[in-house]
Coordinates of C-alpha atoms in Angstrom, one line a residue:
M1 CA 39.6 -78.5 -37.8
S2 CA 43.7 -79.5 -36.5
V3 CA 43.6 -81.7 -33.9
V4 CA 44.3 -78.3 -31.3
T5 CA 41.7 -76.8 -32.8
E6 CA 39.2 -79.7 -32.3
E7 CA 41.0 -79.7 -28.2
L8 CA 40.2 -76.1 -28.1
S9 CA 37.2 -76.0 -29.5
Y10 CA 35.7 -79.0 -27.7
R11 CA 37.7 -77.2 -23.9
G12 CA 35.6 -74.3 -24.7
R13 CA 32.1 -76.0 -25.4
E14 CA 32.9 -78.3 -22.0
L15 CA 33.5 -74.9 -20.5
E16 CA 30.2 -72.5 -21.4
S17 CA 27.9 -76.5 -19.9
I18 CA 29.0 -75.5 -16.7
S19 CA 29.4 -71.8 -16.7
D20 CA 25.7 -72.2 -17.9
A21 CA 24.5 -74.7 -15.3
I22 CA 26.4 -72.4 -12.6
D23 CA 24.2 -69.8 -13.5
D24 CA 21.3 -71.4 -13.4
V25 CA 22.0 -72.6 -9.5
N26 CA 22.9 -69.1 -9.0
V27 CA 19.6 -67.0 -10.8
L28 CA 18.4 -64.5 -8.2
K29 CA 15.0 -64.7 -6.0
G30 CA 13.4 -61.5 -4.6
K31 CA 14.8 -58.8 -4.4
T32 CA 18.9 -58.1 -5.2
W33 CA 20.1 -54.0 -3.7
S34 CA 18.1 -51.0 -3.0
K35 CA 19.0 -49.5 -5.9
K36 CA 17.4 -52.3 -8.3
S37 CA 18.0 -52.7 -12.1
E38 CA 15.4 -53.1 -15.2
L39 CA 16.6 -56.5 -15.0
D40 CA 16.1 -57.5 -11.8
E41 CA 12.5 -55.5 -12.2
N42 CA 11.7 -58.1 -15.3
K43 CA 13.2 -61.3 -14.9
S44 CA 11.9 -64.4 -12.8
K45 CA 13.6 -65.3 -10.5
K46 CA 12.8 -69.1 -9.0
S47 CA 15.5 -70.9 -8.8
F48 CA 17.3 -68.8 -5.4
R49 CA 20.8 -71.4 -5.6
N50 CA 18.1 -74.2 -5.3
Y51 CA 21.5 -76.4 -4.5
E52 CA 18.9 -79.3 -4.3
N53 CA 17.9 -79.6 -8.3
A54 CA 20.9 -78.5 -9.7
C55 CA 22.0 -81.2 -12.4
D56 CA 24.3 -83.6 -11.8
R57 CA 27.4 -81.8 -13.6
V58 CA 27.1 -79.3 -11.4
K59 CA 27.9 -81.4 -8.1
D60 CA 30.1 -83.3 -9.3
F61 CA 31.7 -79.8 -10.2
Y62 CA 32.4 -78.8 -7.3
R63 CA 33.3 -81.7 -5.4
L64 CA 36.3 -81.7 -7.6
Q65 CA 36.8 -77.8 -6.9
H66 CA 35.8 -78.2 -3.6
R67 CA 38.7 -81.1 -3.1
K68 CA 41.8 -79.3 -5.5
Q69 CA 41.2 -75.1 -4.4
T70 CA 43.8 -75.6 -1.8
V71 CA 46.2 -73.2 -0.1
E72 CA 48.8 -75.2 -1.8
F73 CA 47.4 -75.5 -5.9
N74 CA 46.3 -71.3 -5.0
L75 CA 50.4 -70.4 -4.3
K76 CA 51.4 -72.5 -7.2
A77 CA 48.6 -70.9 -9.7
R78 CA 49.4 -67.5 -8.3
A79 CA 52.8 -68.6 -8.8
A80 CA 53.4 -69.7 -12.2
F81 CA 51.2 -66.6 -13.2
R82 CA 53.6 -64.7 -12.5
N83 CA 56.7 -66.4 -14.4
R84 CA 54.9 -67.8 -17.2
K85 CA 55.9 -65.5 -20.8
R86 CA 52.4 -63.2 -20.9
V87 CA 50.5 -62.6 -23.8
S88 CA 50.4 -59.4 -25.7
M89 CA 48.0 -58.1 -26.8
S90 CA 44.4 -55.5 -27.1
V91 CA 40.9 -56.3 -25.1
W92 CA 39.2 -56.1 -28.0
Q93 CA 41.9 -58.5 -29.9
A94 CA 41.2 -60.7 -25.7
I95 CA 37.0 -60.5 -26.9
E96 CA 38.0 -62.3 -30.2
L97 CA 40.5 -64.6 -29.1
L98 CA 37.9 -66.0 -26.5
N99 CA 34.8 -66.6 -28.9
T100 CA 37.2 -68.9 -30.4
L101 CA 36.8 -71.4 -27.7
V102 CA 33.0 -72.3 -27.5
D103 CA 32.6 -73.6 -31.3
E104 CA 29.9 -71.9 -32.9
S105 CA 28.3 -74.8 -34.9
D106 CA 27.4 -76.5 -31.9
P107 CA 24.0 -77.2 -31.5
D108 CA 24.2 -76.6 -27.7
T109 CA 25.5 -73.2 -28.0
S110 CA 22.9 -70.3 -29.8
M111 CA 25.4 -67.2 -28.4
S112 CA 29.3 -67.2 -28.7
Q113 CA 30.9 -65.7 -26.4
I114 CA 31.2 -61.6 -27.7
E115 CA 27.4 -61.3 -28.6
H116 CA 27.2 -62.2 -24.3
L117 CA 29.5 -59.7 -23.0
L118 CA 28.1 -56.8 -25.8
Q119 CA 24.6 -58.4 -24.2
T120 CA 25.8 -57.7 -20.5
A121 CA 27.9 -54.8 -21.9
E122 CA 24.3 -53.3 -23.2
A123 CA 21.9 -54.1 -20.3
I124 CA 24.4 -52.6 -18.4
R125 CA 24.0 -48.8 -20.1
R126 CA 20.1 -49.4 -20.9
D127 CA 20.3 -48.7 -17.3
G128 CA 21.6 -45.1 -17.8
K129 CA 25.2 -46.7 -15.7
P130 CA 28.3 -44.8 -15.7
E131 CA 30.8 -45.8 -19.4
W132 CA 33.2 -47.4 -17.0
M133 CA 30.2 -50.1 -15.3
Q134 CA 29.8 -50.6 -18.8
V135 CA 32.8 -51.9 -19.9
T136 CA 33.7 -53.9 -17.3
G137 CA 30.8 -56.0 -19.0
L138 CA 31.6 -56.5 -21.2
L139 CA 35.1 -57.8 -20.1
H140 CA 33.9 -58.9 -16.4
D141 CA 34.9 -62.3 -18.1
L142 CA 37.2 -62.6 -20.4
G143 CA 39.2 -64.3 -17.2
K144 CA 38.5 -67.2 -19.0
L145 CA 40.8 -67.5 -21.4
L146 CA 42.8 -69.2 -18.4
L147 CA 41.5 -71.9 -20.6
L148 CA 43.9 -71.0 -23.2
F149 CA 47.2 -70.6 -20.4
G150 CA 47.3 -73.2 -18.5
S151 CA 44.6 -74.0 -16.4
E152 CA 43.3 -77.3 -14.8
G153 CA 40.4 -77.2 -15.8
Q154 CA 37.1 -76.3 -15.4
W155 CA 37.8 -76.4 -12.0
D156 CA 40.5 -73.5 -11.3
V157 CA 38.8 -71.5 -13.8
V158 CA 34.9 -71.3 -13.3
G159 CA 32.8 -71.4 -10.2
D160 CA 31.7 -70.3 -7.0
T161 CA 34.8 -68.4 -5.9
F162 CA 36.0 -68.5 -1.2
V163 CA 38.6 -67.7 0.6
V164 CA 41.6 -70.0 1.1
G165 CA 43.7 -70.2 4.4
C166 CA 40.7 -70.6 6.7
Q167 CA 37.8 -72.6 7.6
F168 CA 35.5 -73.0 4.2
S169 CA 32.5 -71.7 5.2
E170 CA 29.7 -73.1 6.1
K171 CA 27.4 -70.6 3.7
C172 CA 30.0 -71.7 0.6
I173 CA 27.2 -73.6 -1.8
Y174 CA 27.7 -78.1 -0.6
P175 CA 30.0 -77.0 2.0
E176 CA 29.8 -80.3 3.4
T177 CA 32.2 -81.5 -0.2
F178 CA 34.9 -79.4 1.6
R179 CA 35.6 -82.8 4.1
S180 CA 37.6 -84.4 0.8
N181 CA 40.1 -80.9 0.7
P182 CA 43.2 -81.3 3.4
D183 CA 42.4 -78.0 4.2
S184 CA 39.8 -78.8 6.8
R185 CA 41.8 -80.5 8.5
H186 CA 45.6 -78.5 9.1
P187 CA 45.3 -77.6 12.4
V188 CA 45.6 -73.8 10.6
Y189 CA 44.4 -73.3 7.8
S190 CA 40.7 -75.4 9.9
T191 CA 40.8 -72.0 11.6
K192 CA 38.4 -69.7 11.2
F193 CA 40.8 -66.8 11.3
G194 CA 43.2 -69.6 9.3
I195 CA 46.3 -67.3 8.2
Y196 CA 44.7 -63.8 8.2
E197 CA 44.6 -61.5 10.4
P198 CA 41.1 -60.0 11.9
N199 CA 39.6 -58.0 9.4
C200 CA 43.1 -57.6 7.3
G201 CA 40.6 -57.0 3.7
L202 CA 39.6 -59.0 1.3
D203 CA 42.7 -57.4 -0.4
N204 CA 44.7 -59.3 1.6
V205 CA 43.5 -62.5 1.7
M206 CA 43.2 -65.1 -0.8
L207 CA 41.0 -66.2 -3.1
C208 CA 40.7 -68.8 -4.8
W209 CA 41.6 -69.1 -8.2
G210 CA 39.0 -68.7 -11.2
H211 CA 38.9 -66.7 -14.0
D212 CA 37.6 -63.4 -12.1
E213 CA 41.2 -63.7 -10.1
Y214 CA 42.7 -64.2 -12.7
L215 CA 41.4 -61.4 -15.1
Y216 CA 41.2 -58.6 -11.4
Q217 CA 45.4 -60.0 -11.5
V218 CA 45.4 -58.3 -15.3
L219 CA 44.0 -55.8 -15.2
K220 CA 44.8 -53.8 -11.5
D221 CA 47.4 -52.2 -12.7
Q222 CA 46.8 -51.9 -16.6
C223 CA 43.2 -49.9 -16.1
T224 CA 42.4 -46.9 -14.5
L225 CA 39.1 -48.8 -14.1
P226 CA 36.7 -47.8 -10.5
P227 CA 37.8 -49.0 -7.5
E228 CA 34.0 -50.3 -7.8
G229 CA 34.8 -52.0 -12.1
L230 CA 37.6 -53.9 -10.1
A231 CA 35.8 -55.0 -6.7
M232 CA 32.4 -55.8 -10.0
I233 CA 35.5 -58.0 -11.8
R234 CA 37.2 -59.8 -8.9
Y235 CA 34.3 -60.6 -6.4
H236 CA 31.9 -61.3 -9.1
S237 CA 31.2 -64.9 -8.7
F238 CA 32.0 -65.1 -5.1
Y239 CA 28.9 -66.1 -3.5
P240 CA 29.9 -66.3 0.2
W241 CA 30.9 -63.1 0.0
H242 CA 27.7 -60.9 -2.0
R243 CA 24.7 -63.2 -1.3
E244 CA 24.7 -65.0 1.7
G245 CA 27.2 -62.2 4.0
A246 CA 30.1 -64.8 4.6
Y247 CA 33.4 -63.7 5.5
E248 CA 32.9 -60.6 7.6
H249 CA 35.4 -61.0 9.9
L250 CA 37.5 -60.1 7.7
C251 CA 36.3 -57.3 5.7
N252 CA 36.8 -54.2 6.8
E253 CA 35.4 -50.8 6.1
N254 CA 36.6 -50.6 2.3
D255 CA 34.8 -54.3 1.1
K256 CA 31.8 -52.8 2.6
K257 CA 32.2 -49.4 0.7
L258 CA 32.6 -52.0 -2.4
L259 CA 29.8 -54.5 -1.8
A260 CA 27.0 -52.7 -2.8
A261 CA 29.1 -52.4 -6.0
V262 CA 29.3 -56.4 -7.0
Q263 CA 25.6 -56.5 -5.6
A264 CA 24.7 -54.0 -8.4
F265 CA 27.0 -56.0 -11.0
N266 CA 25.0 -59.4 -10.3
P267 CA 22.1 -59.1 -12.5
Y268 CA 23.2 -58.2 -15.6
D269 CA 25.6 -60.7 -14.9
L270 CA 22.8 -63.4 -14.4
Y271 CA 20.1 -61.9 -16.5
S272 CA 21.3 -60.3 -19.4
K273 CA 21.4 -63.8 -21.6
S274 CA 19.0 -63.4 -24.2
D275 CA 17.9 -64.9 -27.5
E276 CA 17.7 -61.6 -28.9
R277 CA 20.8 -60.5 -30.5
V278 CA 23.6 -58.0 -31.1
N279 CA 25.0 -56.5 -33.8
P280 CA 29.2 -57.1 -33.5
E281 CA 30.2 -55.4 -35.8
K282 CA 28.1 -52.6 -35.0
L283 CA 28.5 -52.4 -31.7
R284 CA 32.4 -52.6 -31.7
P285 CA 33.5 -48.5 -32.5
Y286 CA 31.0 -47.2 -29.2
Y287 CA 33.0 -49.9 -27.2
E288 CA 36.5 -49.6 -28.3
G289 CA 36.0 -46.4 -27.8
L290 CA 34.9 -47.1 -24.8
I291 CA 37.9 -49.2 -24.2
A292 CA 40.5 -46.6 -25.7
K293 CA 39.4 -44.6 -22.4
F294 CA 40.5 -47.2 -19.7
F295 CA 42.6 -49.3 -21.0
P296 CA 45.9 -48.7 -22.8
P297 CA 46.5 -50.6 -26.5
I298 CA 48.3 -53.0 -25.2
L299 CA 48.1 -55.2 -22.2
E300 CA 49.8 -58.1 -20.8
W301 CA 47.9 -61.1 -20.2

């Protein structure tokens, strides 16, 4: 194994470890939405965003994320995204590339990335949801390719997302850790509306940079997914909004409509992980057919 491959494998295992620990915190309790999914009905939900009992790895992660996700960093991250040379590949090639991030020989990793994506999509398919939602489930985590495309660590790839440029919400996980963020003392960024107008709409605010926001920026002009699908991608880690009701003062009527779609997607994101294996090669023709309905053969990543 080359030094580069070994380093990527290590970073991939670290990313997956953090992602799994965050998912453990975010497991829901009780009813999630009026249109209940089969997964939502059958899964045990005893650890509803159980912050205090989270492992130290999660707590340390959020301390770092909340300190470093500033307006200045987010502006630089978006500029770097726009200005760097993009990678050209198909959606399925992107899935296979993501699959290389985790060393399948690692004893702590029982499921490959591609199997997790297919489990999510298959759960949505079994519930009879539309094709656009199935394919959204298939690729919702592809933004983790940021680990290959210039991320600074785990803190700018995964974790609950939140708005930067205005007062940090008390409904974010570990809100007290935002005190170490210089924006919390900025004369504008620390105010309720900050740099935004009341009810300006979430399309007009800056969510902290990570795999959700990156993938949304990649896909929004390169696919025919409906607004609901793009909202599921952009907001699936935006727990302060879709689970805790934060940031209503920035939302418009369209956001309220999209909220239901994000809440409908959430159980599949959290509960689809299973020891029941899927066969990627057997499922590939079906999902490549779906991909072709909503995406061009080659995308710029």
